[in-house]
Tab-separated table of C-alpha atoms in Angstrom:
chain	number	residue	atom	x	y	z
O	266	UNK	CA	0.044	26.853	-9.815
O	267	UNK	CA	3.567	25.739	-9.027
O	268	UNK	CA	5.126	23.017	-11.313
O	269	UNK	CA	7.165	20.194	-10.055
O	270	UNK	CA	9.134	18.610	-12.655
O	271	UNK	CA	10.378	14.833	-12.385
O	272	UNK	CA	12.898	13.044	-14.669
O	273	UNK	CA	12.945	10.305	-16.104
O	274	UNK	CA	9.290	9.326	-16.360
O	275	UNK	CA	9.786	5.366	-16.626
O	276	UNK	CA	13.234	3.858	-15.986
O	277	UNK	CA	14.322	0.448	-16.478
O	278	UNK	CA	17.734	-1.057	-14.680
O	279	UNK	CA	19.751	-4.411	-14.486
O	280	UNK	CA	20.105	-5.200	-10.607
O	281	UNK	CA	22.788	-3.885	-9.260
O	282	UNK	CA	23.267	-0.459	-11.014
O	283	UNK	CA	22.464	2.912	-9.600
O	284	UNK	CA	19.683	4.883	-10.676
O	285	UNK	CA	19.223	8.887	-10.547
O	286	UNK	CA	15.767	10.309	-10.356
O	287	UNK	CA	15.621	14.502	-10.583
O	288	UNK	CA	13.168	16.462	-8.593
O	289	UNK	CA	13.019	20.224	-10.137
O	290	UNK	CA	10.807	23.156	-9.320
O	291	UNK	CA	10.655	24.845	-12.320
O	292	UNK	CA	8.758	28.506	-11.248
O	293	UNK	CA	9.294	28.488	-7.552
O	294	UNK	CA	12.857	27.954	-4.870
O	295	UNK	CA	12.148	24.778	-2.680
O	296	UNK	CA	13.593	24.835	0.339
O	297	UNK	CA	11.923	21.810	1.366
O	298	UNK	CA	11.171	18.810	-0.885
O	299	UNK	CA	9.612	15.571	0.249
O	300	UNK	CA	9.915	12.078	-1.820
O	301	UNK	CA	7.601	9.273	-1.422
O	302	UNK	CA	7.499	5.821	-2.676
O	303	UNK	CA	4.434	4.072	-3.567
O	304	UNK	CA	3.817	0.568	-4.089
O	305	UNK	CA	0.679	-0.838	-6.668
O	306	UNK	CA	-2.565	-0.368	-5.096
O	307	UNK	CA	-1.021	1.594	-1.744
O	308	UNK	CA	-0.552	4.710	-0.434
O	309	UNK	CA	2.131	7.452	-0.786
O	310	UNK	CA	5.129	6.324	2.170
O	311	UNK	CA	6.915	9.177	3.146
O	312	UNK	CA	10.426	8.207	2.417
O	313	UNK	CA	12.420	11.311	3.257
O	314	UNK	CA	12.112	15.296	3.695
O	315	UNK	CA	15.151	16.804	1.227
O	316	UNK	CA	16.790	19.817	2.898
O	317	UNK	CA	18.299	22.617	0.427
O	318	UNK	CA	22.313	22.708	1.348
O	319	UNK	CA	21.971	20.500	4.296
O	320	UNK	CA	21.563	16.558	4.722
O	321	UNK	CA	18.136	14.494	4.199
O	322	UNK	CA	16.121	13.475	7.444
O	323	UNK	CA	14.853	10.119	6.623
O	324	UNK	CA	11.465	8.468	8.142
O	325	UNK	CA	12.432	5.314	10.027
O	326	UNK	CA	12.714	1.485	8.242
O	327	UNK	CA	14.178	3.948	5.307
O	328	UNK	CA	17.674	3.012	4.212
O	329	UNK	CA	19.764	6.364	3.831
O	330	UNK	CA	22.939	4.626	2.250
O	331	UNK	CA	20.099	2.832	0.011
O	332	UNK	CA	18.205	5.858	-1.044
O	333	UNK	CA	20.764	8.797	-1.521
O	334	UNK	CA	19.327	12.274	-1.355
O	335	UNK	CA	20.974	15.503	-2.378
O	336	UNK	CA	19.427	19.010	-2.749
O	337	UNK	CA	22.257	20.894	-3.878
O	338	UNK	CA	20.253	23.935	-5.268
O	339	UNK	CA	16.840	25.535	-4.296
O	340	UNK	CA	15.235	23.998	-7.814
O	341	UNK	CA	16.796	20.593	-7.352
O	342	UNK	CA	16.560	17.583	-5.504
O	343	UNK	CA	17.896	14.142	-6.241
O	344	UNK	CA	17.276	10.383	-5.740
O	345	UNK	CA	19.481	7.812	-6.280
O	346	UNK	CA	18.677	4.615	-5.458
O	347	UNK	CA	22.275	2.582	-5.042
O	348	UNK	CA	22.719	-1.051	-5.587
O	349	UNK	CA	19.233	-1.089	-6.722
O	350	UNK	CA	17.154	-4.574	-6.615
O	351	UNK	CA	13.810	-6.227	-7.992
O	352	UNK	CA	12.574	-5.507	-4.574
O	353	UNK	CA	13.236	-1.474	-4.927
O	354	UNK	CA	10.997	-1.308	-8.393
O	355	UNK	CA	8.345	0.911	-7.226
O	356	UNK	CA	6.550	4.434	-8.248
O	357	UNK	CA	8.357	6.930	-6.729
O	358	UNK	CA	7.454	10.773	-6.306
O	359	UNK	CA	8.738	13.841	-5.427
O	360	UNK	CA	6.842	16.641	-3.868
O	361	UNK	CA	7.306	20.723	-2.733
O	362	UNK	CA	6.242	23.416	-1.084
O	363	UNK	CA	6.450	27.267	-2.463
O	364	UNK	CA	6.634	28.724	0.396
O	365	UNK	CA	7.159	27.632	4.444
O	366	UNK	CA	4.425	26.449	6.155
O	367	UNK	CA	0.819	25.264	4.803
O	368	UNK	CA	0.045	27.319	2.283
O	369	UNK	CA	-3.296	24.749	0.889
O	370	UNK	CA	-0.880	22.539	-1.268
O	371	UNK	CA	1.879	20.532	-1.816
O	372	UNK	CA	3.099	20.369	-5.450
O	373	UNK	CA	3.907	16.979	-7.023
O	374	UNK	CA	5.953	15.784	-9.633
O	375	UNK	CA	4.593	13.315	-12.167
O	376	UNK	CA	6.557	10.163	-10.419
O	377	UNK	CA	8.687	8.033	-11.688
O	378	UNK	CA	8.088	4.694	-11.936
O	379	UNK	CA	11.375	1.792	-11.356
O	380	UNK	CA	11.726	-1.364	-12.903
O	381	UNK	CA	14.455	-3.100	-11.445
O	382	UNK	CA	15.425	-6.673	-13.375
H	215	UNK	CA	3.131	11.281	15.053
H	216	UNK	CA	0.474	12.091	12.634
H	217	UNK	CA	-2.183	9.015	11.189
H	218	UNK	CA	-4.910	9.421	8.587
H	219	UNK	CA	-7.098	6.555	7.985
H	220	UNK	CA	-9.352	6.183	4.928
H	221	UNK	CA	-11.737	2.985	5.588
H	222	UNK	CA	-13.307	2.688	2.500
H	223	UNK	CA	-10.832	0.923	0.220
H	224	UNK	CA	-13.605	1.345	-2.640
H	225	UNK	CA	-16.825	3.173	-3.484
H	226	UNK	CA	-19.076	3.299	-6.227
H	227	UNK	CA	-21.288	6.158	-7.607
H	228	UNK	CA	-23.872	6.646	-10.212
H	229	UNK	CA	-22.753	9.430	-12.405
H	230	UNK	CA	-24.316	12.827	-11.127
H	231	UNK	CA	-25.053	11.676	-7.690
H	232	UNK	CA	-22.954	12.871	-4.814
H	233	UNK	CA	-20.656	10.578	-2.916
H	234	UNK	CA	-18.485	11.218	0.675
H	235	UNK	CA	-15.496	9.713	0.890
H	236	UNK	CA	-15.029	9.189	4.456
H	237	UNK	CA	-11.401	10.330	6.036
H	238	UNK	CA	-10.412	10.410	9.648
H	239	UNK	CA	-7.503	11.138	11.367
H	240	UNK	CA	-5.201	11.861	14.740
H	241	UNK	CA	-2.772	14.025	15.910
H	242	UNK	CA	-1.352	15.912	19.322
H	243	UNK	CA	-0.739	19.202	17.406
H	244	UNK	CA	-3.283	21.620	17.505
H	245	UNK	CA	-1.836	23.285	14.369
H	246	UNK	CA	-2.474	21.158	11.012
H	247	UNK	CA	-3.696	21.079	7.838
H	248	UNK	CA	-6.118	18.373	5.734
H	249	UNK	CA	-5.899	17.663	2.538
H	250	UNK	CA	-7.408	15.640	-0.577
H	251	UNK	CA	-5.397	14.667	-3.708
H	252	UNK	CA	-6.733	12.706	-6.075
H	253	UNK	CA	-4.531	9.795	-8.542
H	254	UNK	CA	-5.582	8.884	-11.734
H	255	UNK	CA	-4.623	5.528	-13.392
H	256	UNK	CA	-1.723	7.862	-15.061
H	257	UNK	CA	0.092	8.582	-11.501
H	258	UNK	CA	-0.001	12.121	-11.270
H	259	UNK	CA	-1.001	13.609	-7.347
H	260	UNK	CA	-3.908	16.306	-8.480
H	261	UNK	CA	-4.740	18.603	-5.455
H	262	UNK	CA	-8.607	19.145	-4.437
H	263	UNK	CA	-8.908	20.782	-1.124
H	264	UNK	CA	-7.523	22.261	1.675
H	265	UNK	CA	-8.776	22.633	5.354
H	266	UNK	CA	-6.740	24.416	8.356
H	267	UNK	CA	-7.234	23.340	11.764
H	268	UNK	CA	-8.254	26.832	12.397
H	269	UNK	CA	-10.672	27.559	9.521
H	270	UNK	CA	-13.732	28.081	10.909
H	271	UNK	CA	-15.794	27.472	7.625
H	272	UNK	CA	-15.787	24.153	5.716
H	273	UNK	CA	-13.544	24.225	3.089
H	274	UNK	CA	-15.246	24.367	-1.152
H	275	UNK	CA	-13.363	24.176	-4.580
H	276	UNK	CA	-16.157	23.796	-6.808
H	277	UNK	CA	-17.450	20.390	-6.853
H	278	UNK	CA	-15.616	19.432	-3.905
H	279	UNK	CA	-16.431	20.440	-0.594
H	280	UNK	CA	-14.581	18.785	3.024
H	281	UNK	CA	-16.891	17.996	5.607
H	282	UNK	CA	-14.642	19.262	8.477
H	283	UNK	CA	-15.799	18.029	12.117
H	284	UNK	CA	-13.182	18.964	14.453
H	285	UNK	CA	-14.704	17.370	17.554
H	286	UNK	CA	-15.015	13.794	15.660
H	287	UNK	CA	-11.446	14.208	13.912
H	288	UNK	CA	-12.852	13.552	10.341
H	289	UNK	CA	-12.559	15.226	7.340
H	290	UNK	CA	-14.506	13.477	4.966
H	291	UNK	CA	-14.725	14.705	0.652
H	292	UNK	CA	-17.732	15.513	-0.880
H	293	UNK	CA	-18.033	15.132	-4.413
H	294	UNK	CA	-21.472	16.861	-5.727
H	295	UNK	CA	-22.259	15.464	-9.341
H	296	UNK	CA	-19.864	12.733	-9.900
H	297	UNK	CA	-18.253	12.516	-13.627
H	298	UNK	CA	-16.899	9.324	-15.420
H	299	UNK	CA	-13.863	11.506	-15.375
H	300	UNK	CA	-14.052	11.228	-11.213
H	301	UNK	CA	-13.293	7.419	-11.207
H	302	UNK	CA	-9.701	7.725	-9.475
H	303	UNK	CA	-7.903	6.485	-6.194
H	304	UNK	CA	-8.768	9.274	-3.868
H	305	UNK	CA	-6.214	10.283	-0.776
H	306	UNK	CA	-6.951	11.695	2.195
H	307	UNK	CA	-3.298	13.908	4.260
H	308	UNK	CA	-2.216	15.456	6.957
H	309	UNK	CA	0.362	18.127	7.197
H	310	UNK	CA	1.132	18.864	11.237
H	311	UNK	CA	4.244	19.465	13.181
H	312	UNK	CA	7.847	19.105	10.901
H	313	UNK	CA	5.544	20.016	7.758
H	314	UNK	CA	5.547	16.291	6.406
H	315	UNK	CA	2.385	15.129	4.991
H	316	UNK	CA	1.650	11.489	5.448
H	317	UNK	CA	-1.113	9.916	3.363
H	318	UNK	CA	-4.118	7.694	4.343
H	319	UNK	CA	-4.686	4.234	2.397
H	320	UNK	CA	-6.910	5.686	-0.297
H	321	UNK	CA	-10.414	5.020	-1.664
H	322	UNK	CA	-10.511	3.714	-5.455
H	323	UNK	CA	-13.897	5.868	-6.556
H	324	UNK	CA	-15.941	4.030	-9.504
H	325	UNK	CA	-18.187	6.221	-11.329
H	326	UNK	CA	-20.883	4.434	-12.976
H	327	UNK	CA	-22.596	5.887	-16.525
């Protein structure tokens, strides 16, 4: 199947500082990408869709100027979480499509998981 | 706006029995997909199933099968001969209208030697 990269793994900050997570499809061009946040114990939240060359739609109660988004190539999406706080620690992953449409499965990355101090 | 709701927040199974994970869920387009991932302690989303709105058959991948009643809106995962290496937080989606998939809750499966 199609393989979703995500770097880094496990990420550590000071409060206050900026943090960049990377989204890459490594065998197929996403369009589309989708990242999620998930909290201990919960679900998968739907934080934003990423749009290839064109700005993120966000879901509502989701901070854009918080949670930067930028797919600037069909293989790459970004996170950045700005200004980040104890608050935003959390395991966050990125997902993708191959093609448009359902096509059975949505490819994940293997999260990455924030520690904010 | 699409909603999935998993009301089983944990189940346990003796290993090699089957157990149904029970998913339900609601939605105005007639166009959507179901889906079951399953999480291991390690994080990663594994894929299980698949079921179209318009697939007449119930969907099967091996072990897993997805109960799919239209009528009742559920879509609930069968697991047929449950393996130590089954105990995992199971999640129930929906994919329908703007192509987002929103999750249910989950079910924490315990398998029990």
């Amino acid at each position: 199947g199609a393989v979703v990269s995500q770097h880094p793994s496990w990420v550590i900050c000071k409060s206050g500082t900026s943090v960049k997570i990377e989204c890459r499809s490594l065998d197929f061009q996403a369009t589309t990408m989708f990242w999620y946040r998930q909290f201990p114990k919960q679900s998968l939240m739907l934080m934003a869709t990423s749009n290839e060359g064109s700005k993120a739609t966000y879901e509502q109660g989701v901070e854009k100027d918080k949670f930067l988004i930028n797919h600037a190539s069909l293989t790459l999406s970004t996170l950045t979480v700005t200004s980040a706080h104890p608050e935003d620690s959390s395991f966050y992953i990125c997902s993708a499509r191959s093609t448009g449409g359902f096509t059975g499965e949505l490819f994940f990355g293997e999260g990455s998981r924030l520690t904010v101090l | 706006a699409q909603k999935i709701t998993q009301t089983q927040p944990g189940m346990f199974v003796q290993e090699k029995e089957a157990v149904t994970l029970d998913c339900t869920y609601d939605t105005s387009d007639p166009s959507y997909g179901l889906f079951w991932y399953k999480q291991p302690s390690s994080g990663e989303m594994i894929f299980l199933i698949y079921q179209g709105s318009y697939d007449q058959q119930n969907a099967t991948e091996g072990r897993y099968s997805l109960n799919f009643q239209k009528a009742r809106k559920s879509a609930n995962l069968v697991i047929s001969a449950s393996q130590l290496g089954d105990s995992a937080m199971y999640f129930c989606a929906i994919e329908a209208g703007g192509f987002k998939t929103i999750f249910g809750a989950g079910t924490r499966l315990f398998v029990k030697a």
